[in-house]
mmCIF file with all atom_site columns, C-alpha atoms in Angstrom:
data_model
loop_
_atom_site.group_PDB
_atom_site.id
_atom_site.type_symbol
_atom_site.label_atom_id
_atom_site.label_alt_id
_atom_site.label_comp_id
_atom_site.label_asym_id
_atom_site.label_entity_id
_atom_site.label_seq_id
_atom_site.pdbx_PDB_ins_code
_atom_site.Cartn_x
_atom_site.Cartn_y
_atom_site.Cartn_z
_atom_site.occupancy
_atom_site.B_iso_or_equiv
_atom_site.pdbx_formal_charge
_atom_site.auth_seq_id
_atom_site.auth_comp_id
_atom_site.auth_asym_id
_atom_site.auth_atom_id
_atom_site.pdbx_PDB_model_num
ATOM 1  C CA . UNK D 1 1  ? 47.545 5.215  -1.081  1.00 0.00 ? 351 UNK D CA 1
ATOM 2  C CA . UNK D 1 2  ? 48.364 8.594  -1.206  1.00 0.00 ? 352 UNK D CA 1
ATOM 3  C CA . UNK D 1 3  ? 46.262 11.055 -3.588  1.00 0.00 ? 353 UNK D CA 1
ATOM 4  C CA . UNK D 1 4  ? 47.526 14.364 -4.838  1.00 0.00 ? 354 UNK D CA 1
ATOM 5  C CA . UNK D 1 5  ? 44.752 16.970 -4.755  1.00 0.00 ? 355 UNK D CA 1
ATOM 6  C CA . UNK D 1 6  ? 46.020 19.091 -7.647  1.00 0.00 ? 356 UNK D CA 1
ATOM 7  C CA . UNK D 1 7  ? 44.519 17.097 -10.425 1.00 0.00 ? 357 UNK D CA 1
ATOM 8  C CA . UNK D 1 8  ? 41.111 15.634 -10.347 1.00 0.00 ? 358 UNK D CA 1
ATOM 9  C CA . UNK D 1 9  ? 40.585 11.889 -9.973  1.00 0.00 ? 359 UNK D CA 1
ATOM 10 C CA . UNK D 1 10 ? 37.835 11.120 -12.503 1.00 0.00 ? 360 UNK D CA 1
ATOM 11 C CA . UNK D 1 11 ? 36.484 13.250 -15.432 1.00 0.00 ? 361 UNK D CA 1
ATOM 12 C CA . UNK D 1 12 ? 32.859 12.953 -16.158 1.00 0.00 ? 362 UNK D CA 1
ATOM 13 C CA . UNK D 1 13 ? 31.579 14.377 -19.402 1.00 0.00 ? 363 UNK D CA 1
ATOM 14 C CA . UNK D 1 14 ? 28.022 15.949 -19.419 1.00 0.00 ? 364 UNK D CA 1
ATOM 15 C CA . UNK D 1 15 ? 25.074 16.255 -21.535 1.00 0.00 ? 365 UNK D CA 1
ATOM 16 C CA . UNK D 1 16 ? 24.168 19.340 -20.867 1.00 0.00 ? 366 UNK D CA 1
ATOM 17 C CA . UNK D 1 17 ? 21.011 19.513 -23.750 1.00 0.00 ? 367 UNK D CA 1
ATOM 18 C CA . UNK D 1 18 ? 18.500 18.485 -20.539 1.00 0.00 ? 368 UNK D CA 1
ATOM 19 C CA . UNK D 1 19 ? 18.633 20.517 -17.355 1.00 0.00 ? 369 UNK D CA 1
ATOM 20 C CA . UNK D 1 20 ? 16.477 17.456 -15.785 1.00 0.00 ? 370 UNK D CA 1
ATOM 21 C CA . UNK D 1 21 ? 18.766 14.992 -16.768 1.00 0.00 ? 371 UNK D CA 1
ATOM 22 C CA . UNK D 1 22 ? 22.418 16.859 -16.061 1.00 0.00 ? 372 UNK D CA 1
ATOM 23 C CA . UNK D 1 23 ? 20.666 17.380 -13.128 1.00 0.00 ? 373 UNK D CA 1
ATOM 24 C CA . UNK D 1 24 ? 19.855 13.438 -12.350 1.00 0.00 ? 374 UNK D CA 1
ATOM 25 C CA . UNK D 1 25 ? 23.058 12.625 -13.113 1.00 0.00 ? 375 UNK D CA 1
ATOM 26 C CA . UNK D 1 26 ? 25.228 15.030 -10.695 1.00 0.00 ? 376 UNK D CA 1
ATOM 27 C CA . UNK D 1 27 ? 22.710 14.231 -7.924  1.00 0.00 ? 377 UNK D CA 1
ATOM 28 C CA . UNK D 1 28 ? 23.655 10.462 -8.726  1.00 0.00 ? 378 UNK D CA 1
ATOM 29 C CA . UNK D 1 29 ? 27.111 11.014 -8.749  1.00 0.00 ? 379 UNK D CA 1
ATOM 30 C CA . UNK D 1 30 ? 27.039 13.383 -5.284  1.00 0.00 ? 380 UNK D CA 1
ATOM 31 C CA . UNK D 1 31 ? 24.757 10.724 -3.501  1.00 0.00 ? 381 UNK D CA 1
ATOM 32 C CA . UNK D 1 32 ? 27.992 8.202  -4.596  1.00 0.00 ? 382 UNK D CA 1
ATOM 33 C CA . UNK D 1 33 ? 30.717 11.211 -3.096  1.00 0.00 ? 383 UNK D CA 1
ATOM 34 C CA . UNK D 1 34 ? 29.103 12.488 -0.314  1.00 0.00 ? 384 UNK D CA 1
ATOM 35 C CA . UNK D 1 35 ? 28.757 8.986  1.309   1.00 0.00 ? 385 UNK D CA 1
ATOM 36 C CA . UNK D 1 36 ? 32.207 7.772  0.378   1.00 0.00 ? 386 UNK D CA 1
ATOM 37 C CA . UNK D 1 37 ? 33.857 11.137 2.063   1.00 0.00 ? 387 UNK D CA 1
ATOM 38 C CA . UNK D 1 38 ? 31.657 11.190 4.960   1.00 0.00 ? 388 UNK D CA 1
ATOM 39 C CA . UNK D 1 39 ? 29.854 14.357 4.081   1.00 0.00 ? 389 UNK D CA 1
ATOM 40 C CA . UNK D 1 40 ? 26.008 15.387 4.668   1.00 0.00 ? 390 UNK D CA 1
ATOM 41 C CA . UNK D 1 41 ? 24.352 14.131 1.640   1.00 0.00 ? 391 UNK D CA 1
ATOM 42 C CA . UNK D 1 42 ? 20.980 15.688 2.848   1.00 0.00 ? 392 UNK D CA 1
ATOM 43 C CA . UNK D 1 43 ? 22.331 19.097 2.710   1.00 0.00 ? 393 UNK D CA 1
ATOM 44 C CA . UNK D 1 44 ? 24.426 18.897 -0.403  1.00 0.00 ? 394 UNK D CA 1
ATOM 45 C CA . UNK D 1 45 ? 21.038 17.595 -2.275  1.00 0.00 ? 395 UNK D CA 1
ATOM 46 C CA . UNK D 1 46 ? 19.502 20.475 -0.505  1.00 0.00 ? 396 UNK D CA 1
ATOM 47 C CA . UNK D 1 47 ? 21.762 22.777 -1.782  1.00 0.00 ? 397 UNK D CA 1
ATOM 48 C CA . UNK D 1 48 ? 21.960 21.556 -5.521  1.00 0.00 ? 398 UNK D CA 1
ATOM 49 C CA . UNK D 1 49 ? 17.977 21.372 -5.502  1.00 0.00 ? 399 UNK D CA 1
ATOM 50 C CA . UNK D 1 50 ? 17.911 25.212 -4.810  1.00 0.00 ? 400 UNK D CA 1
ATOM 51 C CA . UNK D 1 51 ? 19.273 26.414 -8.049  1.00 0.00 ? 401 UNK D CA 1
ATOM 52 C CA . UNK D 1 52 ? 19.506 26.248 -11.763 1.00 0.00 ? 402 UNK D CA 1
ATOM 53 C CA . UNK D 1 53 ? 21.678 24.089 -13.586 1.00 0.00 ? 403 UNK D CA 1
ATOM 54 C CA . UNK D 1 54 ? 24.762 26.806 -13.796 1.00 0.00 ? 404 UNK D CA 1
ATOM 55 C CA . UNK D 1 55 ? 24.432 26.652 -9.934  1.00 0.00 ? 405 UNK D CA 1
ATOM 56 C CA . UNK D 1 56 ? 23.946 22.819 -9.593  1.00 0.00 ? 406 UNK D CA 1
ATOM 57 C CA . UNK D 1 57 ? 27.291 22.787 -11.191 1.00 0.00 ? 407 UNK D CA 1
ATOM 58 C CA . UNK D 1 58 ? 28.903 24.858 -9.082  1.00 0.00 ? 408 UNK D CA 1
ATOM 59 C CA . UNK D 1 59 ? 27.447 23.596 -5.829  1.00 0.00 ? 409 UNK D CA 1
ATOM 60 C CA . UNK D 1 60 ? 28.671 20.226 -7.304  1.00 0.00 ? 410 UNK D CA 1
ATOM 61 C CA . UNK D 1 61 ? 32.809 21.526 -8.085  1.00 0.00 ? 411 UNK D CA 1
ATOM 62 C CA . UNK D 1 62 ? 32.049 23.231 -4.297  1.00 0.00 ? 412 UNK D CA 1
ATOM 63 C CA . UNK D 1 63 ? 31.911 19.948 -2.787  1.00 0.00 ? 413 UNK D CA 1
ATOM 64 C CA . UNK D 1 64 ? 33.722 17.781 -5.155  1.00 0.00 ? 414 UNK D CA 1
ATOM 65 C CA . UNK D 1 65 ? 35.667 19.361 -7.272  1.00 0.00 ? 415 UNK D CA 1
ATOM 66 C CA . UNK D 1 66 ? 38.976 18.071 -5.900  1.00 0.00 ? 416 UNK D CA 1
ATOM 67 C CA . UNK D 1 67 ? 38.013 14.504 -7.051  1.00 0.00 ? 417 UNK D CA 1
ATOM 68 C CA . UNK D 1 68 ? 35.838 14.855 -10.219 1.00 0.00 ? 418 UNK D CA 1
ATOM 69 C CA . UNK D 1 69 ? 36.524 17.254 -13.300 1.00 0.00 ? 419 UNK D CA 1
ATOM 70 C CA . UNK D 1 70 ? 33.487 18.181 -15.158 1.00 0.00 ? 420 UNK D CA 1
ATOM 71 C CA . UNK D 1 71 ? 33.625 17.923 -19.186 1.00 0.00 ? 421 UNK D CA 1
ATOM 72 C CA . UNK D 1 72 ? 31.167 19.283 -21.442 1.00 0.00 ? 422 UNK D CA 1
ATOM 73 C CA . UNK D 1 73 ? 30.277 17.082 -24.706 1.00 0.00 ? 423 UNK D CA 1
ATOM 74 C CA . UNK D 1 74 ? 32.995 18.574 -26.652 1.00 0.00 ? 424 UNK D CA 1
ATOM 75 C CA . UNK D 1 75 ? 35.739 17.703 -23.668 1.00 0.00 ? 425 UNK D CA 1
ATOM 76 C CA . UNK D 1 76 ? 35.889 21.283 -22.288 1.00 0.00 ? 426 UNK D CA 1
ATOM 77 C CA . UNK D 1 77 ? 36.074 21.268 -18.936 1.00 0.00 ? 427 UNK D CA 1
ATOM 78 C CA . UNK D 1 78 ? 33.167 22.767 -17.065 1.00 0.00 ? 428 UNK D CA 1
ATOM 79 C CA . UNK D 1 79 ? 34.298 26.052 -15.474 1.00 0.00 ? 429 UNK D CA 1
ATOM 80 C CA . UNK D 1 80 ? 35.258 25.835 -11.561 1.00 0.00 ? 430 UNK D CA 1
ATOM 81 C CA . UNK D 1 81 ? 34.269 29.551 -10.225 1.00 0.00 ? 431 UNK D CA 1
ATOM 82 C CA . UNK D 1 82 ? 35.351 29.483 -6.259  1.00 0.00 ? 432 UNK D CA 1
#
């Protein structure tokens, strides 16, 4: 199977009303990533635990952004500053 990397695999929308919980769920979903694409999941959670949420975000389109496309509630997509 061959996948193009200019579009996103999977879009995950967020609830971005709780920091604790936005956060929660991107660890989840990096934990998931990391492992399936053979990356240090110890550092990435390392890295994402540094931050605030804006940051967590980023860190998260960093490493995975490729694959998964952030949406906020209303189906905007989560900015992806490189």
């Amino acid at each position: 199977m061959n996948l193009s990397k200019n579009k996103p695999i999977m879009q995950i929308q967020l609830d971005q009303t709780d920091p604790q919980s936005l956060f929660q769920d991107l660890k989840e979903y990096a934990i998931t990533l990391s492992n399936a694409l053979g990356y240090n999941t110890s550092e990435i959670l390392e890295e994402m635990t540094k931050d605030n949420a804006d940051q967590i975000i980023e860190i998260f389109n960093k490493y995975f952004g490729e694959y998964i496309e952030l949406l906020e509630s209303d189906h905007v997509i989560v900015s992806r500053k490189k």
